[in-house]
Amino acid sequence: MEASKVIHAIYTDDDVLMSAVKTVRAEKYHIEDVFTPFPVHGLDKAMGLAPTRLAITAFLYGCIGLVFASAMMNYIMIQDWPQDIGGKPSFSFLENLPAFVPIMFELTVFFAAHLMVITFYMRSRIWPFKTAENPDPRTTDDHFLMEIAVHNNEESLTNLLKTTGAVEINIVEKDEDAH
Amino acid sequence: MASHYEAPIRRPLITGEKSFHDVTVDVARPVEGKANKAWWIVFSIALVAFLWGIGCIIYTVTTGIGVWGLNKTVNWAWDITNFVWWVGIGHAGTLISAVLLLFRQKWRMAINRSAEAMTIFAVFQAGLFPIIHMGRPWLAYWVLPIPNQFGSLWVNFNSPLLWDVFAISTYLSVSLVFWWTGLLPDFAMLRDRAVRPFQKKIYALVSFGWSGRAKDWQRFEEVSLVLAGLATPLVLSVHTIVSFDFATSIVPGWHTTIFPPYFVAGAIFSGFAMVNTLLIIMRKVCNLEDYITVQHIELMNIVIMLTGSIVGVAYITELFIAWYSGVEYEQFAFLNRATGPYWWAYWCMMSFNVFSPQFMWFKKLRTSIMFSFFISIVVNIGMWFERFVIIVTSLHRDYLPSSWTMFSPTFVDIGIFIGTIGFFFVLFLLYSRTFPVIAQAEVKTILKSSGERYKRIRENGDSLSGTGADVRTSHIKITEEKAITPKSTEDTSKQLEELLKGIGTFDASSETVDDLKVISGVGPKMEEVLNGIGIFTYLQVSKMTKREYDLLDEITGSFPGRAERDDWSGQAKTLLNN
């Protein structure tokens, strides 16, 4: 992508932002991003974002945890060093299964939770020493920023945004590709 | 907008005239301001206790477990009592953030951050006890199933003590991740406000470069929901497994099948009591009364009452089952608890845990802050006694009467326990000065539905659209400002009356005049004006809200918006508290 021009429209209210997003979308402009200080419910749908699949990954990670725990219990307690603990000999995985349930449950949760969060951090590109990319520091306080790419349509876009209740409209040169 | 609708019968969760920016300012204030004297005093006391505890731990490790009061019969006492007590306290944090999230309880948002912090700090304390009790803590890694130099000798996965290792470490790590993920947007807020480069660097580091994109928020909310779904069975499993430490044994008084639900209810009970203890102090010290309201305290008291009653049912069921089982050892164990030499501990437990929460049936008592604080302390003590009763009274008179004995703690037992309390408060006090203690991003999502100001706007039939703007942060650059209509100066008597009604009048006979010039933004001229109106004290200024600021502007006509921009009321509150 070449060095591109973007327009930053700043709003001070979530309801105004929502209706602005809907207007801009209805006019067939592509919204690059919206930066908000808190989750605005329904914004993802209004922007046309695809639903997140993180919950599905959590389920898969949980399954991996469960399989890992079962295999570990079977190897350690049944195969590698079977013992007779408290008169309950360890010769069969199924017969000894009840004693392994706590470990299997804990590891299922452990895998699902941690791997899902790591996936979230990787997908959203957040980690220690990462530089923040919100274009205006006020977007973590009480301002909402809509970023729209400009393709020789500055004027019409600016005029449209003015009608949506934006308090500031800035045209910014984006010298480097953020992603 | 319809999405912000909330039944008018619901009381506001955020009181005062708060805008989005006010939430930011209020949450950032304790972090950006300086610690007051009270903080330093409490911190020093906690630090001394912590250091004393470290001394006792070093003494134990270098000399041996023999320095504790344990004997041949009572071979497990304060260490496990304290362990279970701390783990139990930890449960409220996850309950508030996870279970109440699944139930869509909005009131959790003001308290979940601190409750989760409390969870993590409490689990730290709990984890110390098994590690110290190992005697050689540097070999603690032996509890992990790792290949070792003794051949293929593994840890015993049939033992509840090993289940504990997995349960507690999963619980601690998942709680930590849940907490930190929720903290990212709030750290980002502090980062973007920070003025000093050092602070900016630190908050940039811990906020992981959070930018607040719409996609990030979508994922963030999904992750929070799934983590809540995972943490809910997890928190129930943790105390269930802790109770297995006892329930899988064959000691009369311990091997009862009611233990798992009974321990979980007790954990939530003690955890909520600790949340109440901490937050009643914190809301005062950090000026967060508008967010952690009496309604929050009341709701927590109701949870305390409910779980306290469940614990009561469990106590009585235990007694009934002991009698009904016909096992005389079991019957003796319970008779001995209630009437033996430890009767006082048993009746402390009964009255503190079952009787004292019943006061919360009375609305007057459960909405009283002093009384709630008192009961929360009583419950904390009562729940410590519960664990002491279960452990020591079941052991001290075993099957062989010649070995019957009593347990008395040594100064080392007491010192380590006091030390963990000190450590806990050291962590919590540091947290309260460096972390955003309220999940401000979440609070902002409910501000328009549950904030007092927005509820009033909605009830007046006005639109909420556009009301998020705040004159202090919004500088409209594209639409021309409307011409300011000149105000008539004579008709201010009504506003004056309204204003004084909001902030109270000055009584020269019982109050003294404060130096209002200390407030930044008030000069000698302005002080004269304020005195002319009838405002003389910090107390009066501290009660000013947006409504009063507007009235003041209307009356004086000079410097419109000045009082609000400089946050006079916030400054006055700080002056009052120091």
PDB file of N, CA and C in Angstrom, chain B residues 255-322:
ATOM      1  N   HIS B 255     -14.420 -36.662  57.242  1.00  0.00           N
ATOM      2  CA  HIS B 255     -14.867 -37.392  56.039  1.00  0.00           C
ATOM      3  C   HIS B 255     -16.383 -37.271  55.862  1.00  0.00           C
ATOM      4  N   THR B 256     -16.811 -36.057  55.557  1.00  0.00           N
ATOM      5  CA  THR B 256     -18.237 -35.857  55.333  1.00  0.00           C
ATOM      6  C   THR B 256     -18.437 -35.403  53.888  1.00  0.00           C
ATOM      7  N   THR B 257     -19.470 -35.950  53.258  1.00  0.00           N
ATOM      8  CA  THR B 257     -19.685 -35.649  51.839  1.00  0.00           C
ATOM      9  C   THR B 257     -20.254 -34.253  51.624  1.00  0.00           C
ATOM     10  N   ILE B 258     -20.697 -33.588  52.692  1.00  0.00           N
ATOM     11  CA  ILE B 258     -21.245 -32.240  52.511  1.00  0.00           C
ATOM     12  C   ILE B 258     -20.129 -31.206  52.338  1.00  0.00           C
ATOM     13  N   PHE B 259     -18.886 -31.608  52.573  1.00  0.00           N
ATOM     14  CA  PHE B 259     -17.794 -30.633  52.588  1.00  0.00           C
ATOM     15  C   PHE B 259     -17.681 -29.769  51.325  1.00  0.00           C
ATOM     16  N   PRO B 260     -17.715 -30.364  50.117  1.00  0.00           N
ATOM     17  CA  PRO B 260     -17.503 -29.477  48.950  1.00  0.00           C
ATOM     18  C   PRO B 260     -18.479 -28.292  48.866  1.00  0.00           C
ATOM     19  N   PRO B 261     -19.811 -28.507  48.855  1.00  0.00           N
ATOM     20  CA  PRO B 261     -20.685 -27.325  48.773  1.00  0.00           C
ATOM     21  C   PRO B 261     -20.583 -26.425  49.998  1.00  0.00           C
ATOM     22  N   TYR B 262     -20.337 -27.032  51.152  1.00  0.00           N
ATOM     23  CA  TYR B 262     -20.242 -26.280  52.397  1.00  0.00           C
ATOM     24  C   TYR B 262     -18.998 -25.380  52.369  1.00  0.00           C
ATOM     25  N   PHE B 263     -17.890 -25.918  51.864  1.00  0.00           N
ATOM     26  CA  PHE B 263     -16.674 -25.107  51.782  1.00  0.00           C
ATOM     27  C   PHE B 263     -16.826 -23.988  50.764  1.00  0.00           C
ATOM     28  N   VAL B 264     -17.482 -24.287  49.638  1.00  0.00           N
ATOM     29  CA  VAL B 264     -17.630 -23.260  48.608  1.00  0.00           C
ATOM     30  C   VAL B 264     -18.492 -22.111  49.130  1.00  0.00           C
ATOM     31  N   ALA B 265     -19.615 -22.453  49.784  1.00  0.00           N
ATOM     32  CA  ALA B 265     -20.476 -21.397  50.343  1.00  0.00           C
ATOM     33  C   ALA B 265     -19.705 -20.581  51.376  1.00  0.00           C
ATOM     34  N   GLY B 266     -18.933 -21.276  52.220  1.00  0.00           N
ATOM     35  CA  GLY B 266     -18.153 -20.577  53.242  1.00  0.00           C
ATOM     36  C   GLY B 266     -17.107 -19.669  52.628  1.00  0.00           C
ATOM     37  N   ALA B 267     -16.528 -20.128  51.502  1.00  0.00           N
ATOM     38  CA  ALA B 267     -15.491 -19.327  50.841  1.00  0.00           C
ATOM     39  C   ALA B 267     -16.087 -18.034  50.300  1.00  0.00           C
ATOM     40  N   ILE B 268     -17.244 -18.150  49.658  1.00  0.00           N
ATOM     41  CA  ILE B 268     -17.886 -16.956  49.103  1.00  0.00           C
ATOM     42  C   ILE B 268     -18.262 -16.009  50.239  1.00  0.00           C
ATOM     43  N   PHE B 269     -18.753 -16.601  51.315  1.00  0.00           N
ATOM     44  CA  PHE B 269     -19.140 -15.847  52.498  1.00  0.00           C
ATOM     45  C   PHE B 269     -17.963 -15.032  53.039  1.00  0.00           C
ATOM     46  N   SER B 270     -16.844 -15.705  53.260  1.00  0.00           N
ATOM     47  CA  SER B 270     -15.701 -14.988  53.843  1.00  0.00           C
ATOM     48  C   SER B 270     -15.105 -14.012  52.839  1.00  0.00           C
ATOM     49  N   GLY B 271     -15.145 -14.391  51.551  1.00  0.00           N
ATOM     50  CA  GLY B 271     -14.593 -13.502  50.535  1.00  0.00           C
ATOM     51  C   GLY B 271     -15.361 -12.202  50.443  1.00  0.00           C
ATOM     52  N   PHE B 272     -16.687 -12.288  50.468  1.00  0.00           N
ATOM     53  CA  PHE B 272     -17.488 -11.067  50.404  1.00  0.00           C
ATOM     54  C   PHE B 272     -17.262 -10.209  51.645  1.00  0.00           C
ATOM     55  N   ALA B 273     -17.075 -10.869  52.777  1.00  0.00           N
ATOM     56  CA  ALA B 273     -16.801 -10.091  53.990  1.00  0.00           C
ATOM     57  C   ALA B 273     -15.507  -9.304  53.820  1.00  0.00           C
ATOM     58  N   MET B 274     -14.484  -9.952  53.244  1.00  0.00           N
ATOM     59  CA  MET B 274     -13.213  -9.252  53.061  1.00  0.00           C
ATOM     60  C   MET B 274     -13.353  -8.133  52.030  1.00  0.00           C
ATOM     61  N   VAL B 275     -14.137  -8.370  50.965  1.00  0.00           N
ATOM     62  CA  VAL B 275     -14.361  -7.309  49.976  1.00  0.00           C
ATOM     63  C   VAL B 275     -15.008  -6.109  50.669  1.00  0.00           C
ATOM     64  N   ASN B 276     -15.986  -6.378  51.510  1.00  0.00           N
ATOM     65  CA  ASN B 276     -16.644  -5.294  52.237  1.00  0.00           C
ATOM     66  C   ASN B 276     -15.645  -4.544  53.120  1.00  0.00           C
ATOM     67  N   THR B 277     -14.821  -5.285  53.850  1.00  0.00           N
ATOM     68  CA  THR B 277     -13.827  -4.650  54.721  1.00  0.00           C
ATOM     69  C   THR B 277     -12.943  -3.708  53.913  1.00  0.00           C
ATOM     70  N   LEU B 278     -12.430  -4.210  52.780  1.00  0.00           N
ATOM     71  CA  LEU B 278     -11.476  -3.420  52.005  1.00  0.00           C
ATOM     72  C   LEU B 278     -12.150  -2.235  51.319  1.00  0.00           C
ATOM     73  N   LEU B 279     -13.318  -2.474  50.731  1.00  0.00           N
ATOM     74  CA  LEU B 279     -13.913  -1.421  49.906  1.00  0.00           C
ATOM     75  C   LEU B 279     -14.541  -0.318  50.735  1.00  0.00           C
ATOM     76  N   ILE B 280     -15.021  -0.656  51.915  1.00  0.00           N
ATOM     77  CA  ILE B 280     -15.593   0.402  52.749  1.00  0.00           C
ATOM     78  C   ILE B 280     -14.503   1.415  53.087  1.00  0.00           C
ATOM     79  N   ILE B 281     -13.270   0.918  53.294  1.00  0.00           N
ATOM     80  CA  ILE B 281     -12.163   1.845  53.554  1.00  0.00           C
ATOM     81  C   ILE B 281     -11.743   2.540  52.266  1.00  0.00           C
ATOM     82  N   MET B 282     -11.633   1.747  51.181  1.00  0.00           N
ATOM     83  CA  MET B 282     -11.077   2.303  49.948  1.00  0.00           C
ATOM     84  C   MET B 282     -11.974   3.389  49.345  1.00  0.00           C
ATOM     85  N   ARG B 283     -13.288   3.197  49.393  1.00  0.00           N
ATOM     86  CA  ARG B 283     -14.184   4.190  48.784  1.00  0.00           C
ATOM     87  C   ARG B 283     -14.023   5.535  49.467  1.00  0.00           C
ATOM     88  N   LYS B 284     -13.690   5.472  50.763  1.00  0.00           N
ATOM     89  CA  LYS B 284     -13.506   6.697  51.529  1.00  0.00           C
ATOM     90  C   LYS B 284     -12.148   7.341  51.191  1.00  0.00           C
ATOM     91  N   VAL B 285     -11.107   6.510  51.263  1.00  0.00           N
ATOM     92  CA  VAL B 285      -9.749   7.034  51.079  1.00  0.00           C
ATOM     93  C   VAL B 285      -9.552   7.561  49.650  1.00  0.00           C
ATOM     94  N   CYS B 286     -10.097   6.860  48.676  1.00  0.00           N
ATOM     95  CA  CYS B 286      -9.888   7.248  47.274  1.00  0.00           C
ATOM     96  C   CYS B 286     -11.028   8.101  46.733  1.00  0.00           C
ATOM     97  N   ASN B 287     -11.929   8.564  47.568  1.00  0.00           N
ATOM     98  CA  ASN B 287     -13.057   9.399  47.134  1.00  0.00           C
ATOM     99  C   ASN B 287     -13.888   8.731  46.043  1.00  0.00           C
ATOM    100  N   LEU B 288     -14.238   7.467  46.259  1.00  0.00           N
ATOM    101  CA  LEU B 288     -14.992   6.759  45.238  1.00  0.00           C
ATOM    102  C   LEU B 288     -16.427   6.483  45.668  1.00  0.00           C
ATOM    103  N   GLU B 289     -16.938   7.318  46.567  1.00  0.00           N
ATOM    104  CA  GLU B 289     -18.289   7.083  47.079  1.00  0.00           C
ATOM    105  C   GLU B 289     -19.350   7.127  45.990  1.00  0.00           C
ATOM    106  N   ASP B 290     -19.048   7.833  44.873  1.00  0.00           N
ATOM    107  CA  ASP B 290     -20.039   7.915  43.803  1.00  0.00           C
ATOM    108  C   ASP B 290     -20.114   6.630  42.991  1.00  0.00           C
ATOM    109  N   TYR B 291     -19.091   5.807  43.100  1.00  0.00           N
ATOM    110  CA  TYR B 291     -19.055   4.572  42.306  1.00  0.00           C
ATOM    111  C   TYR B 291     -19.368   3.366  43.169  1.00  0.00           C
ATOM    112  N   ILE B 292     -18.741   3.303  44.349  1.00  0.00           N
ATOM    113  CA  ILE B 292     -19.038   2.224  45.290  1.00  0.00           C
ATOM    114  C   ILE B 292     -20.038   2.809  46.273  1.00  0.00           C
ATOM    115  N   THR B 293     -21.310   2.664  45.946  1.00  0.00           N
ATOM    116  CA  THR B 293     -22.337   3.354  46.715  1.00  0.00           C
ATOM    117  C   THR B 293     -22.831   2.475  47.846  1.00  0.00           C
ATOM    118  N   VAL B 294     -23.699   3.043  48.655  1.00  0.00           N
ATOM    119  CA  VAL B 294     -24.310   2.268  49.737  1.00  0.00           C
ATOM    120  C   VAL B 294     -25.089   1.084  49.149  1.00  0.00           C
ATOM    121  N   GLN B 295     -25.625   1.288  47.961  1.00  0.00           N
ATOM    122  CA  GLN B 295     -26.344   0.181  47.323  1.00  0.00           C
ATOM    123  C   GLN B 295     -25.413  -1.018  47.063  1.00  0.00           C
ATOM    124  N   HIS B 296     -24.178  -0.740  46.664  1.00  0.00           N
ATOM    125  CA  HIS B 296     -23.229  -1.841  46.458  1.00  0.00           C
ATOM    126  C   HIS B 296     -22.986  -2.584  47.765  1.00  0.00           C
ATOM    127  N   ILE B 297     -22.788  -1.802  48.830  1.00  0.00           N
ATOM    128  CA  ILE B 297     -22.534  -2.420  50.130  1.00  0.00           C
ATOM    129  C   ILE B 297     -23.741  -3.245  50.558  1.00  0.00           C
ATOM    130  N   GLU B 298     -24.908  -2.701  50.296  1.00  0.00           N
ATOM    131  CA  GLU B 298     -26.131  -3.411  50.670  1.00  0.00           C
ATOM    132  C   GLU B 298     -26.233  -4.749  49.930  1.00  0.00           C
ATOM    133  N   LEU B 299     -25.943  -4.715  48.627  1.00  0.00           N
ATOM    134  CA  LEU B 299     -26.036  -5.955  47.845  1.00  0.00           C
ATOM    135  C   LEU B 299     -25.018  -6.984  48.333  1.00  0.00           C
ATOM    136  N   MET B 300     -23.833  -6.501  48.677  1.00  0.00           N
ATOM    137  CA  MET B 300     -22.836  -7.445  49.199  1.00  0.00           C
ATOM    138  C   MET B 300     -23.288  -8.014  50.541  1.00  0.00           C
ATOM    139  N   ASN B 301     -23.929  -7.185  51.337  1.00  0.00           N
ATOM    140  CA  ASN B 301     -24.444  -7.672  52.613  1.00  0.00           C
ATOM    141  C   ASN B 301     -25.497  -8.743  52.406  1.00  0.00           C
ATOM    142  N   ILE B 302     -26.293  -8.596  51.352  1.00  0.00           N
ATOM    143  CA  ILE B 302     -27.312  -9.612  51.088  1.00  0.00           C
ATOM    144  C   ILE B 302     -26.645 -10.935  50.707  1.00  0.00           C
ATOM    145  N   VAL B 303     -25.555 -10.856  49.910  1.00  0.00           N
ATOM    146  CA  VAL B 303     -24.829 -12.091  49.582  1.00  0.00           C
ATOM    147  C   VAL B 303     -24.249 -12.704  50.851  1.00  0.00           C
ATOM    148  N   ILE B 304     -23.726 -11.861  51.730  1.00  0.00           N
ATOM    149  CA  ILE B 304     -23.164 -12.358  52.994  1.00  0.00           C
ATOM    150  C   ILE B 304     -24.254 -13.055  53.809  1.00  0.00           C
ATOM    151  N   MET B 305     -25.425 -12.442  53.855  1.00  0.00           N
ATOM    152  CA  MET B 305     -26.535 -13.029  54.618  1.00  0.00           C
ATOM    153  C   MET B 305     -26.935 -14.386  54.036  1.00  0.00           C
ATOM    154  N   LEU B 306     -27.029 -14.439  52.710  1.00  0.00           N
ATOM    155  CA  LEU B 306     -27.453 -15.676  52.045  1.00  0.00           C
ATOM    156  C   LEU B 306     -26.428 -16.783  52.260  1.00  0.00           C
ATOM    157  N   THR B 307     -25.148 -16.490  51.971  1.00  0.00           N
ATOM    158  CA  THR B 307     -24.144 -17.541  52.089  1.00  0.00           C
ATOM    159  C   THR B 307     -23.911 -17.905  53.557  1.00  0.00           C
ATOM    160  N   GLY B 308     -24.038 -16.925  54.450  1.00  0.00           N
ATOM    161  CA  GLY B 308     -23.930 -17.223  55.879  1.00  0.00           C
ATOM    162  C   GLY B 308     -25.011 -18.197  56.307  1.00  0.00           C
ATOM    163  N   SER B 309     -26.197 -18.038  55.752  1.00  0.00           N
ATOM    164  CA  SER B 309     -27.286 -18.940  56.110  1.00  0.00           C
ATOM    165  C   SER B 309     -27.043 -20.333  55.531  1.00  0.00           C
ATOM    166  N   ILE B 310     -26.464 -20.394  54.316  1.00  0.00           N
ATOM    167  CA  ILE B 310     -26.138 -21.710  53.733  1.00  0.00           C
ATOM    168  C   ILE B 310     -25.121 -22.418  54.633  1.00  0.00           C
ATOM    169  N   VAL B 311     -24.122 -21.650  55.081  1.00  0.00           N
ATOM    170  CA  VAL B 311     -23.122 -22.224  55.985  1.00  0.00           C
ATOM    171  C   VAL B 311     -23.805 -22.731  57.253  1.00  0.00           C
ATOM    172  N   GLY B 312     -24.770 -21.968  57.752  1.00  0.00           N
ATOM    173  CA  GLY B 312     -25.513 -22.388  58.952  1.00  0.00           C
ATOM    174  C   GLY B 312     -26.232 -23.704  58.720  1.00  0.00           C
ATOM    175  N   VAL B 313     -26.880 -23.837  57.572  1.00  0.00           N
ATOM    176  CA  VAL B 313     -27.565 -25.090  57.249  1.00  0.00           C
ATOM    177  C   VAL B 313     -26.559 -26.237  57.217  1.00  0.00           C
ATOM    178  N   ALA B 314     -25.368 -25.960  56.656  1.00  0.00           N
ATOM    179  CA  ALA B 314     -24.341 -27.004  56.581  1.00  0.00           C
ATOM    180  C   ALA B 314     -23.896 -27.433  57.978  1.00  0.00           C
ATOM    181  N   TYR B 315     -23.708 -26.466  58.880  1.00  0.00           N
ATOM    182  CA  TYR B 315     -23.300 -26.807  60.262  1.00  0.00           C
ATOM    183  C   TYR B 315     -24.332 -27.726  60.894  1.00  0.00           C
ATOM    184  N   ILE B 316     -25.595 -27.380  60.717  1.00  0.00           N
ATOM    185  CA  ILE B 316     -26.657 -28.144  61.384  1.00  0.00           C
ATOM    186  C   ILE B 316     -26.798 -29.521  60.726  1.00  0.00           C
ATOM    187  N   THR B 317     -26.643 -29.559  59.394  1.00  0.00           N
ATOM    188  CA  THR B 317     -26.704 -30.848  58.698  1.00  0.00           C
ATOM    189  C   THR B 317     -25.613 -31.781  59.209  1.00  0.00           C
ATOM    190  N   GLU B 318     -24.417 -31.221  59.402  1.00  0.00           N
ATOM    191  CA  GLU B 318     -23.313 -32.033  59.929  1.00  0.00           C
ATOM    192  C   GLU B 318     -23.682 -32.671  61.258  1.00  0.00           C
ATOM    193  N   LEU B 319     -24.270 -31.872  62.126  1.00  0.00           N
ATOM    194  CA  LEU B 319     -24.656 -32.378  63.444  1.00  0.00           C
ATOM    195  C   LEU B 319     -25.710 -33.471  63.293  1.00  0.00           C
ATOM    196  N   PHE B 320     -26.715 -33.213  62.442  1.00  0.00           N
ATOM    197  CA  PHE B 320     -27.798 -34.171  62.259  1.00  0.00           C
ATOM    198  C   PHE B 320     -27.249 -35.488  61.701  1.00  0.00           C
ATOM    199  N   ILE B 321     -26.392 -35.387  60.681  1.00  0.00           N
ATOM    200  CA  ILE B 321     -25.882 -36.598  60.043  1.00  0.00           C
ATOM    201  C   ILE B 321     -25.016 -37.392  61.032  1.00  0.00           C
ATOM    202  N   ALA B 322     -24.254 -36.683  61.857  1.00  0.00           N
ATOM    203  CA  ALA B 322     -23.432 -37.378  62.850  1.00  0.00           C
ATOM    204  C   ALA B 322     -24.330 -38.207  63.771  1.00  0.00           C
TER     205      ALA B 322
END
